[in-house]
Short mmCIF file of C-alpha atoms and ligand atoms in Angstrom, two decimals:
data_model
loop_
_atom_site.label_atom_id
_atom_site.label_comp_id
_atom_site.label_asym_id
_atom_site.label_seq_id
_atom_site.Cartn_x
_atom_site.Cartn_y
_atom_site.Cartn_z
CA MET A 1156 -22.76 -10.68 -46.06
CA ARG A 1157 -19.69 -11.17 -48.23
CA PHE A 1158 -17.49 -9.77 -45.46
CA VAL A 1159 -18.86 -12.21 -42.92
CA PHE A 1160 -18.47 -15.11 -45.33
CA VAL A 1161 -14.79 -14.35 -45.92
CA GLN A 1162 -14.20 -14.06 -42.16
CA THR A 1163 -15.69 -17.47 -41.46
CA LEU A 1164 -13.37 -19.07 -43.97
CA ILE A 1165 -10.33 -17.40 -42.48
CA ILE A 1166 -10.83 -18.08 -38.78
CA PRO A 1167 -10.61 -21.87 -38.57
CA SER A 1168 -7.56 -22.07 -40.82
CA ALA A 1169 -5.87 -19.25 -38.88
CA LEU A 1170 -6.44 -21.14 -35.63
CA LEU A 1171 -5.12 -24.36 -37.13
CA LEU A 1172 -1.98 -22.57 -38.31
CA GLN A 1173 -1.34 -21.65 -34.69
CA GLY A 1174 -1.51 -25.31 -33.73
CA TRP A 1175 -4.90 -25.46 -31.97
CA ALA A 1176 -5.82 -28.75 -33.55
CA GLN A 1177 -8.58 -29.41 -31.03
CA VAL A 1178 -10.59 -26.54 -32.44
CA VAL A 1179 -13.17 -27.83 -34.85
CA SER A 1180 -14.52 -25.19 -37.14
CA PRO A 1181 -18.18 -24.54 -36.34
CA SER A 1182 -20.47 -24.21 -39.35
CA MET A 1183 -20.80 -20.92 -41.16
CA ASN A 1184 -24.28 -20.49 -39.70
CA VAL A 1185 -23.04 -20.98 -36.13
CA THR A 1186 -20.08 -18.68 -36.71
CA ASN A 1187 -22.33 -15.96 -38.09
CA VAL A 1188 -24.66 -16.23 -35.10
CA ALA A 1189 -21.65 -16.19 -32.76
CA ILE A 1190 -20.34 -13.01 -34.41
CA ASP A 1191 -23.71 -11.38 -33.75
CA LEU A 1192 -23.79 -12.70 -30.17
CA LEU A 1193 -20.41 -11.13 -29.37
CA ASP A 1194 -21.37 -7.87 -31.07
CA GLY A 1195 -24.78 -8.00 -29.36
CA SER A 1196 -23.21 -8.42 -25.89
CA HIS A 1197 -20.86 -5.51 -26.51
CA ILE A 1198 -23.58 -3.30 -28.05
CA LEU A 1199 -25.96 -3.90 -25.13
CA HIS A 1200 -23.20 -2.72 -22.79
CA PHE A 1201 -22.18 0.23 -24.97
CA LEU A 1202 -25.81 1.39 -25.14
CA ASP A 1203 -26.26 1.01 -21.34
CA VAL A 1204 -28.94 -1.67 -21.62
CA VAL A 1205 -26.77 -4.02 -19.50
CA ASP A 1206 -24.08 -3.35 -16.89
CA ALA A 1207 -21.94 -6.05 -15.25
CA PHE A 1208 -24.96 -8.35 -15.45
CA GLY A 1209 -27.36 -9.40 -18.17
CA HIS A 1210 -27.02 -11.71 -21.16
CA VAL A 1211 -28.02 -12.38 -24.74
CA SER A 1212 -28.37 -15.82 -26.34
CA ALA A 1213 -29.31 -17.43 -29.66
CA ARG A 1214 -30.91 -20.72 -30.57
CA ASN A 1215 -28.29 -22.93 -32.27
CA PRO A 1216 -28.98 -22.50 -36.01
CA ASP A 1217 -27.69 -26.05 -36.60
CA ASN A 1218 -29.73 -27.69 -33.81
CA SER A 1219 -32.99 -26.21 -32.55
CA SER A 1220 -32.67 -28.26 -29.31
CA GLN A 1221 -29.69 -26.18 -28.22
CA PHE A 1222 -28.81 -22.55 -27.57
CA ILE A 1223 -25.56 -20.58 -27.46
CA MET A 1224 -24.65 -18.10 -24.72
CA SER A 1225 -21.49 -17.05 -22.90
CA PHE A 1226 -20.53 -18.61 -19.58
CA ALA A 1227 -20.83 -16.34 -16.52
CA VAL A 1228 -18.89 -13.25 -17.56
CA ALA A 1229 -19.81 -9.57 -17.85
CA PRO A 1230 -21.28 -9.08 -21.34
CA ALA A 1231 -18.72 -6.41 -22.24
CA LEU A 1232 -15.92 -8.99 -21.83
CA THR A 1233 -17.37 -11.82 -23.93
CA THR A 1234 -15.11 -13.35 -26.61
CA SER A 1235 -15.46 -16.44 -28.80
CA GLN A 1236 -13.79 -18.53 -26.07
CA SER A 1237 -16.60 -17.65 -23.60
CA LEU A 1238 -19.38 -19.01 -25.81
CA VAL A 1239 -21.02 -22.24 -24.65
CA THR A 1240 -23.51 -24.50 -26.39
CA TYR A 1241 -26.29 -25.54 -23.97
CA GLU A 1242 -29.14 -28.07 -24.07
CA ILE A 1243 -32.53 -26.37 -24.10
CA ASP A 1244 -33.91 -29.46 -22.39
CA ASN A 1245 -32.11 -28.88 -19.07
CA ALA A 1246 -29.77 -25.89 -19.55
CA THR A 1247 -26.68 -28.10 -19.12
CA ALA A 1248 -23.50 -27.25 -21.01
CA VAL A 1249 -22.67 -29.41 -24.02
CA GLN A 1250 -19.32 -27.84 -24.90
CA LEU A 1251 -17.50 -24.60 -25.51
CA THR A 1252 -18.91 -23.58 -28.90
CA PHE A 1253 -15.44 -22.83 -30.31
CA ASN A 1254 -13.42 -25.49 -28.49
CA THR A 1255 -14.87 -29.00 -28.58
CA SER A 1256 -12.13 -30.31 -26.30
CA VAL A 1257 -13.87 -28.51 -23.41
CA THR A 1258 -17.12 -30.36 -22.70
CA GLY A 1259 -19.69 -30.93 -19.94
CA ASP A 1260 -18.40 -30.26 -16.43
CA ALA A 1261 -15.12 -28.81 -17.76
CA VAL A 1262 -17.00 -25.83 -19.20
CA PRO A 1263 -16.71 -22.84 -16.81
CA SER A 1264 -19.86 -22.15 -14.76
CA GLY A 1265 -22.72 -20.67 -16.70
CA PHE A 1266 -25.06 -17.92 -15.61
CA LEU A 1267 -27.41 -19.20 -12.90
CA GLU A 1268 -30.15 -17.52 -14.88
CA ARG A 1269 -29.55 -19.44 -18.11
CA PHE A 1270 -32.97 -20.99 -17.33
CA ILE A 1271 -34.52 -17.70 -18.51
CA HIS A 1272 -33.20 -18.61 -21.94
CA SER A 1273 -33.75 -22.39 -21.97
CA GLN A 1274 -37.38 -22.10 -20.86
CA ILE A 1275 -38.26 -19.28 -23.28
CA TYR A 1276 -36.81 -21.33 -26.17
CA LYS A 1277 -38.73 -24.37 -24.93
CA ALA A 1278 -42.02 -22.46 -24.64
CA PHE A 1279 -41.75 -20.64 -27.98
CA PRO A 1280 -40.38 -22.77 -30.86
CA ASN A 1281 -40.21 -19.75 -33.19
CA ILE A 1282 -38.07 -17.68 -30.87
CA THR A 1283 -34.35 -17.65 -31.75
CA GLY A 1284 -33.00 -14.83 -29.57
CA VAL A 1285 -33.38 -13.86 -25.90
CA VAL A 1286 -32.05 -10.92 -23.86
CA HIS A 1287 -32.17 -10.48 -20.08
CA ALA A 1288 -31.13 -7.11 -18.65
CA HIS A 1289 -31.31 -5.09 -15.42
CA THR A 1290 -32.08 -1.83 -17.23
CA LEU A 1291 -32.72 0.91 -14.64
CA ASN A 1292 -35.54 2.88 -16.22
CA VAL A 1293 -37.36 -0.37 -17.01
CA ILE A 1294 -37.03 -1.55 -13.39
CA ALA A 1295 -38.72 1.71 -12.34
CA PHE A 1296 -41.86 0.74 -14.29
CA ALA A 1297 -42.03 -2.72 -12.69
CA ALA A 1298 -41.49 -1.10 -9.26
CA ALA A 1299 -44.44 1.21 -9.89
CA GLU A 1300 -46.41 -1.74 -11.32
CA ILE A 1301 -47.00 0.13 -14.55
CA GLY A 1302 -46.59 -1.87 -17.75
CA LEU A 1303 -44.88 -0.36 -20.77
CA ARG A 1304 -46.89 0.52 -23.89
CA ALA A 1305 -45.34 1.32 -27.26
CA GLN A 1306 -44.80 5.08 -27.53
CA MET A 1307 -42.80 5.16 -30.78
CA GLY A 1308 -42.42 3.17 -33.95
CA SER A 1309 -39.01 1.71 -33.13
CA ALA A 1310 -40.51 0.18 -29.96
CA GLY A 1311 -43.61 -1.33 -31.55
CA SER A 1312 -42.78 -4.80 -30.22
CA VAL A 1313 -43.39 -3.48 -26.69
CA GLY A 1314 -47.02 -3.79 -27.75
CA THR A 1315 -50.22 -1.95 -26.97
CA LEU A 1316 -51.80 -4.12 -24.28
CA VAL A 1317 -54.29 -2.13 -22.20
CA ASN A 1318 -52.33 -2.76 -19.00
CA GLY A 1319 -49.01 -2.66 -20.79
CA THR A 1320 -46.31 -5.32 -20.80
CA PRO A 1321 -46.84 -8.18 -18.34
CA ILE A 1322 -44.94 -7.86 -15.05
CA PHE A 1323 -43.37 -10.95 -13.49
CA ASP A 1324 -43.51 -10.68 -9.71
CA PHE A 1325 -41.28 -13.17 -7.83
CA ASP A 1326 -43.11 -12.46 -4.57
CA THR A 1327 -46.45 -13.72 -5.84
CA LEU A 1328 -45.19 -17.13 -7.03
CA PRO A 1329 -46.95 -20.12 -5.45
CA THR A 1330 -44.87 -22.37 -3.16
CA SER A 1331 -45.20 -25.12 -5.79
CA ILE A 1332 -42.85 -23.00 -7.93
CA LEU A 1333 -40.93 -21.14 -5.22
CA PRO A 1334 -40.83 -23.28 -2.04
CA GLU A 1335 -40.53 -21.49 1.32
CA ASP A 1336 -37.01 -22.82 1.86
CA ALA A 1337 -35.74 -21.79 -1.60
CA PRO A 1338 -33.75 -18.56 -1.89
CA HIS A 1339 -36.10 -15.63 -2.53
CA ASN A 1340 -33.37 -13.73 -4.36
CA LEU A 1341 -35.30 -12.90 -7.57
CA LEU A 1342 -32.99 -15.13 -9.65
CA ILE A 1343 -34.44 -17.49 -12.25
CA GLY A 1344 -32.20 -20.40 -11.28
CA ASN A 1345 -34.19 -23.50 -12.26
CA GLU A 1346 -36.64 -24.83 -14.83
CA ALA A 1347 -39.77 -24.19 -12.73
CA LEU A 1348 -38.91 -20.52 -12.30
CA GLY A 1349 -37.95 -20.26 -15.98
CA ASP A 1350 -41.29 -21.79 -16.99
CA ALA A 1351 -43.16 -19.34 -14.74
CA LEU A 1352 -41.35 -16.45 -16.41
CA ALA A 1353 -41.99 -17.82 -19.92
CA ASP A 1354 -45.69 -18.26 -19.04
CA THR A 1355 -45.87 -14.54 -18.22
CA PHE A 1356 -45.32 -13.57 -21.88
CA ASP A 1357 -48.42 -12.34 -23.67
CA ASN A 1358 -48.93 -12.64 -27.43
CA GLY A 1359 -49.41 -8.87 -27.52
CA SER A 1360 -45.83 -8.04 -26.44
CA GLU A 1361 -42.29 -9.36 -26.82
CA VAL A 1362 -41.30 -8.00 -23.41
CA VAL A 1363 -41.83 -9.09 -19.80
CA LEU A 1364 -40.86 -6.74 -16.96
CA MET A 1365 -39.37 -8.44 -13.89
CA LYS A 1366 -40.19 -6.63 -10.66
CA GLY A 1367 -37.11 -5.63 -8.64
CA HIS A 1368 -34.94 -7.21 -11.30
CA GLY A 1369 -35.14 -6.17 -14.95
CA MET A 1370 -36.69 -7.50 -18.13
CA ALA A 1371 -36.78 -10.46 -20.50
CA ILE A 1372 -37.11 -9.96 -24.25
CA ARG A 1373 -37.74 -12.54 -26.95
CA GLY A 1374 -36.97 -12.12 -30.64
CA THR A 1375 -36.40 -13.79 -33.96
CA SER A 1376 -32.67 -13.17 -34.32
CA VAL A 1377 -29.86 -11.83 -32.15
CA ARG A 1378 -30.00 -8.48 -33.93
CA ASP A 1379 -33.76 -8.24 -33.61
CA THR A 1380 -33.68 -9.07 -29.90
CA VAL A 1381 -30.89 -6.56 -29.16
CA PHE A 1382 -32.82 -3.93 -31.14
CA ARG A 1383 -35.95 -4.66 -29.09
CA ALA A 1384 -34.02 -4.47 -25.82
CA PHE A 1385 -32.49 -1.08 -26.69
CA TYR A 1386 -35.77 0.43 -27.87
CA THR A 1387 -37.65 -0.96 -24.86
CA MET A 1388 -35.22 1.07 -22.75
CA GLN A 1389 -35.76 4.16 -24.93
CA ASN A 1390 -39.52 3.61 -24.76
CA ALA A 1391 -39.38 3.59 -20.95
CA ASP A 1392 -37.74 7.04 -21.06
CA VAL A 1393 -40.37 8.42 -23.40
CA GLN A 1394 -43.21 6.90 -21.38
CA SER A 1395 -41.91 8.33 -18.07
CA THR A 1396 -41.43 11.78 -19.54
CA ALA A 1397 -44.85 11.67 -21.19
CA SER A 1398 -46.44 10.48 -17.92
CA LEU A 1399 -44.86 13.36 -16.00
CA LEU A 1400 -45.89 15.87 -18.66
CA GLY A 1401 -49.38 14.34 -18.65
CA ALA A 1402 -49.53 14.70 -14.87
CA LEU A 1403 -48.66 18.38 -15.19
CA ALA A 1404 -50.82 19.22 -18.16
CA MET A 1405 -53.75 16.87 -17.90
CA GLY A 1406 -54.11 15.96 -14.27
CA GLY A 1407 -52.35 12.60 -14.39
CA VAL A 1408 -53.63 11.15 -17.66
CA PRO A 1409 -51.10 8.52 -18.80
CA PRO A 1410 -49.85 8.73 -22.41
CA ALA A 1411 -52.09 6.81 -24.81
CA GLY A 1412 -49.14 5.51 -26.81
CA LEU A 1413 -49.47 4.05 -30.29
CA SER A 1414 -52.64 2.48 -31.62
CA PRO A 1415 -52.43 -1.29 -32.21
CA ARG A 1416 -52.45 -0.85 -36.00
CA VAL A 1417 -49.63 1.70 -35.95
CA ALA A 1418 -47.55 -0.35 -33.50
CA MET A 1419 -47.94 -3.47 -35.65
CA ASP A 1420 -47.11 -1.76 -38.95
CA ALA A 1421 -44.23 0.18 -37.40
CA THR A 1422 -42.74 -3.04 -36.00
CA VAL A 1423 -42.77 -4.58 -39.47
CA THR A 1424 -41.02 -1.52 -40.88
CA PHE A 1425 -38.49 -0.88 -38.09
CA GLU A 1426 -37.55 -4.53 -37.63
CA SER A 1427 -37.11 -5.08 -41.37
CA ASP A 1428 -33.70 -6.27 -42.56
CA SER A 1429 -33.01 -2.87 -44.01
CA LEU A 1430 -33.56 -0.79 -40.85
CA LEU A 1431 -32.14 -3.44 -38.53
CA SER A 1432 -29.00 -3.55 -40.68
CA ARG A 1433 -28.69 0.23 -40.58
CA ALA A 1434 -28.81 0.23 -36.78
CA TRP A 1435 -26.42 -2.74 -36.57
CA ALA A 1436 -23.89 -1.06 -38.87
CA LEU A 1437 -23.82 2.00 -36.57
CA TRP A 1438 -23.64 0.00 -33.34
CA THR A 1439 -20.85 -2.34 -34.52
CA ALA A 1440 -18.89 0.72 -35.76
CA GLN A 1441 -19.31 2.24 -32.28
CA VAL A 1442 -18.14 -0.83 -30.33
CA ASP A 1443 -15.22 -1.21 -32.72
CA GLN A 1444 -13.93 2.19 -31.51
CA VAL A 1445 -13.71 0.95 -27.90
CA PRO A 1446 -10.76 -1.34 -27.04
CA LEU A 1447 -12.72 -2.86 -24.12
CA TYR A 1448 -14.82 -4.84 -26.60
CA VAL A 1449 -13.10 -7.69 -28.46
CA ASN A 1450 -14.93 -9.58 -31.18
CA ASP A 1451 -12.16 -12.03 -32.09
CA LEU A 1452 -14.39 -13.65 -34.72
CA ARG A 1453 -14.63 -10.43 -36.71
CA ASN A 1454 -11.55 -8.33 -35.98
C1 LIG B 2312 -27.77 -21.94 -42.81
O1 LIG B 2312 -28.75 -20.97 -42.73
C2 LIG B 2312 -29.46 -20.77 -43.94
C3 LIG B 2312 -30.37 -19.58 -43.75
O2 LIG B 2312 -31.10 -19.70 -42.56
C4 LIG B 2312 -30.23 -22.03 -44.27
O3 LIG B 2312 -30.93 -21.87 -45.48
C5 LIG B 2312 -29.24 -23.16 -44.41
O4 LIG B 2312 -29.94 -24.37 -44.59
C6 LIG B 2312 -28.38 -23.28 -43.16
N1 LIG B 2312 -27.32 -24.23 -43.39
C7 LIG B 2312 -27.18 -25.28 -42.62
C8 LIG B 2312 -26.05 -26.17 -42.99
O5 LIG B 2312 -27.93 -25.53 -41.69
C1 LIG B 2313 -29.30 -31.81 -31.41
O1 LIG B 2313 -29.16 -31.68 -30.02
C2 LIG B 2313 -29.75 -32.75 -29.29
C3 LIG B 2313 -29.62 -32.41 -27.84
O2 LIG B 2313 -28.27 -32.16 -27.55
C4 LIG B 2313 -29.03 -34.04 -29.64
O3 LIG B 2313 -29.64 -35.11 -28.96
C5 LIG B 2313 -29.14 -34.26 -31.15
O4 LIG B 2313 -28.37 -35.38 -31.50
C6 LIG B 2313 -28.62 -33.06 -31.89
N1 LIG B 2313 -28.90 -33.22 -33.30
C7 LIG B 2313 -27.97 -33.09 -34.19
C8 LIG B 2313 -28.43 -33.25 -35.62
O5 LIG B 2313 -26.80 -32.86 -33.92
C1 LIG B 2314 -29.89 -32.90 -20.65
O1 LIG B 2314 -30.71 -33.05 -21.80
C2 LIG B 2314 -30.08 -33.75 -22.85
C3 LIG B 2314 -30.99 -33.68 -24.06
O2 LIG B 2314 -32.26 -34.14 -23.73
C4 LIG B 2314 -29.74 -35.15 -22.40
O3 LIG B 2314 -29.09 -35.83 -23.44
C5 LIG B 2314 -28.84 -35.08 -21.18
O4 LIG B 2314 -28.61 -36.37 -20.68
C6 LIG B 2314 -29.45 -34.22 -20.10
N1 LIG B 2314 -28.46 -34.01 -19.07
C7 LIG B 2314 -28.76 -34.02 -17.76
C8 LIG B 2314 -27.65 -33.77 -16.83
O5 LIG B 2314 -29.90 -34.25 -17.37
C1 LIG B 2315 -9.15 -25.49 -26.01
O1 LIG B 2315 -9.17 -26.09 -24.74
C2 LIG B 2315 -7.98 -26.77 -24.43
C3 LIG B 2315 -8.21 -27.49 -23.11
O2 LIG B 2315 -8.53 -26.57 -22.10
C4 LIG B 2315 -6.84 -25.76 -24.36
O3 LIG B 2315 -5.64 -26.42 -24.09
C5 LIG B 2315 -6.75 -25.04 -25.69
O4 LIG B 2315 -5.78 -24.01 -25.60
C6 LIG B 2315 -8.06 -24.43 -26.06
N1 LIG B 2315 -8.01 -23.86 -27.39
C7 LIG B 2315 -8.18 -22.57 -27.60
C8 LIG B 2315 -8.14 -22.15 -29.03
O5 LIG B 2315 -8.36 -21.77 -26.72
C1 LIG B 2316 -43.93 -20.28 -36.21
O1 LIG B 2316 -43.27 -21.03 -37.21
C2 LIG B 2316 -44.15 -21.79 -37.99
C3 LIG B 2316 -43.31 -22.66 -38.90
O2 LIG B 2316 -42.26 -21.93 -39.48
C4 LIG B 2316 -45.09 -20.86 -38.75
O3 LIG B 2316 -45.99 -21.63 -39.54
C5 LIG B 2316 -45.86 -20.03 -37.75
O4 LIG B 2316 -46.65 -19.08 -38.41
C6 LIG B 2316 -44.93 -19.30 -36.83
N1 LIG B 2316 -45.70 -18.66 -35.79
C7 LIG B 2316 -45.50 -17.41 -35.45
C8 LIG B 2316 -46.35 -16.91 -34.35
O5 LIG B 2316 -44.66 -16.70 -35.96
C1 LIG B 2317 -50.66 -17.01 -28.64
O1 LIG B 2317 -49.98 -17.45 -29.80
C2 LIG B 2317 -49.79 -18.84 -29.87
C3 LIG B 2317 -48.90 -19.16 -31.05
O2 LIG B 2317 -49.24 -18.41 -32.18
C4 LIG B 2317 -51.17 -19.51 -29.95
O3 LIG B 2317 -51.00 -20.89 -29.97
C5 LIG B 2317 -51.99 -19.11 -28.72
O4 LIG B 2317 -53.28 -19.63 -28.83
C6 LIG B 2317 -52.06 -17.61 -28.59
N1 LIG B 2317 -52.67 -17.29 -27.32
C7 LIG B 2317 -53.61 -16.39 -27.24
C8 LIG B 2317 -54.15 -16.15 -25.86
O5 LIG B 2317 -54.04 -15.76 -28.19
#
């Protein structure tokens, strides 16, 4: 914490020394969340949860009616100057988070699918982090119409629903949400589609699979949401292997996975500050070794 604190004091004054007077220093809370957002974007790429596509966002810690996410750029390439503050109300850009002289229409185009984020924040007031990713082994489960069930303690937030994680299927949306003449391209590009996705969440899981597309994950911090996204991917690997082994050994019996009590207790343990911090320390050390990733708020 002390390291982060010192960094936040240094950045604004360093920028001012270079003559960028239009840069107002965001609060310490916003800067700390932004540091995690940049690390989170890079970590998700490093760990193969996202590729050229996918995104992570955070609710604005200074204003719960707004969220912060990069404009449309591959997550590996995100820097402080790609972060945008958006209205949750309508997913419109307010300003570049670290350059208040760039506002409204002057902000570079955002992800079409920022409505995934705005509508999840709107539906769930306690949620402060969202990840959307096109993770391959997760897409395989949605394609087979098999929900994920927690198979290991670090993936407890996947949940233990009898039918597994809910699966959002674009093709079954009513025309009131997806009119005939609207593009049927799987993309969550407006509020109605975002609401339909948010409605698919079940209290028993923090994950929704998106058929032909990927997954959406909700969480209570950037670190927590990135952790959930990574371990949802790992869980998909374990569940496929266990299903194949089960097919060989037991005539197709799917793996039972964790019991609800174990999944719940394991989530509390694995998503504690102590274990989350241990994972984050490793992952930030790993992305720091790769020149592709630039966290200009921390380096
Ligand atoms: C910053 O975050 C801390 C911890 O969440 C909170 O207690 C504090 O009130 C926040 N500060 C501001 C100025 O919002
Ligand atoms: C929070 O954001 C909303 C929507 O942009 C805005 O109307 C409100 O004034 C903001 N509140 C503060 C305290 O900045
Ligand atoms: C978006 O929502 C905000 C907050 O409610 C509002 O101030 C703003 O006018 C809206 N913008 C558009 C383009 O609807
Ligand atoms: C902020 O935006 C203005 C206008 O585009 C630009 O001239 C300035 O260089 C930007 N500041 C930084 C720090 O990038
Ligand atoms: C949501 O937040 C409120 C207020 O902080 C709290 O009372 C409530 O228990 C939380 N709900 C969940 C599901 O975490
Ligand atoms: C899910 O949780 C929310 C918030 O805690 C609660 O309001 C709602 O009734 C729950 N829904 C079900 C089906 O249990």
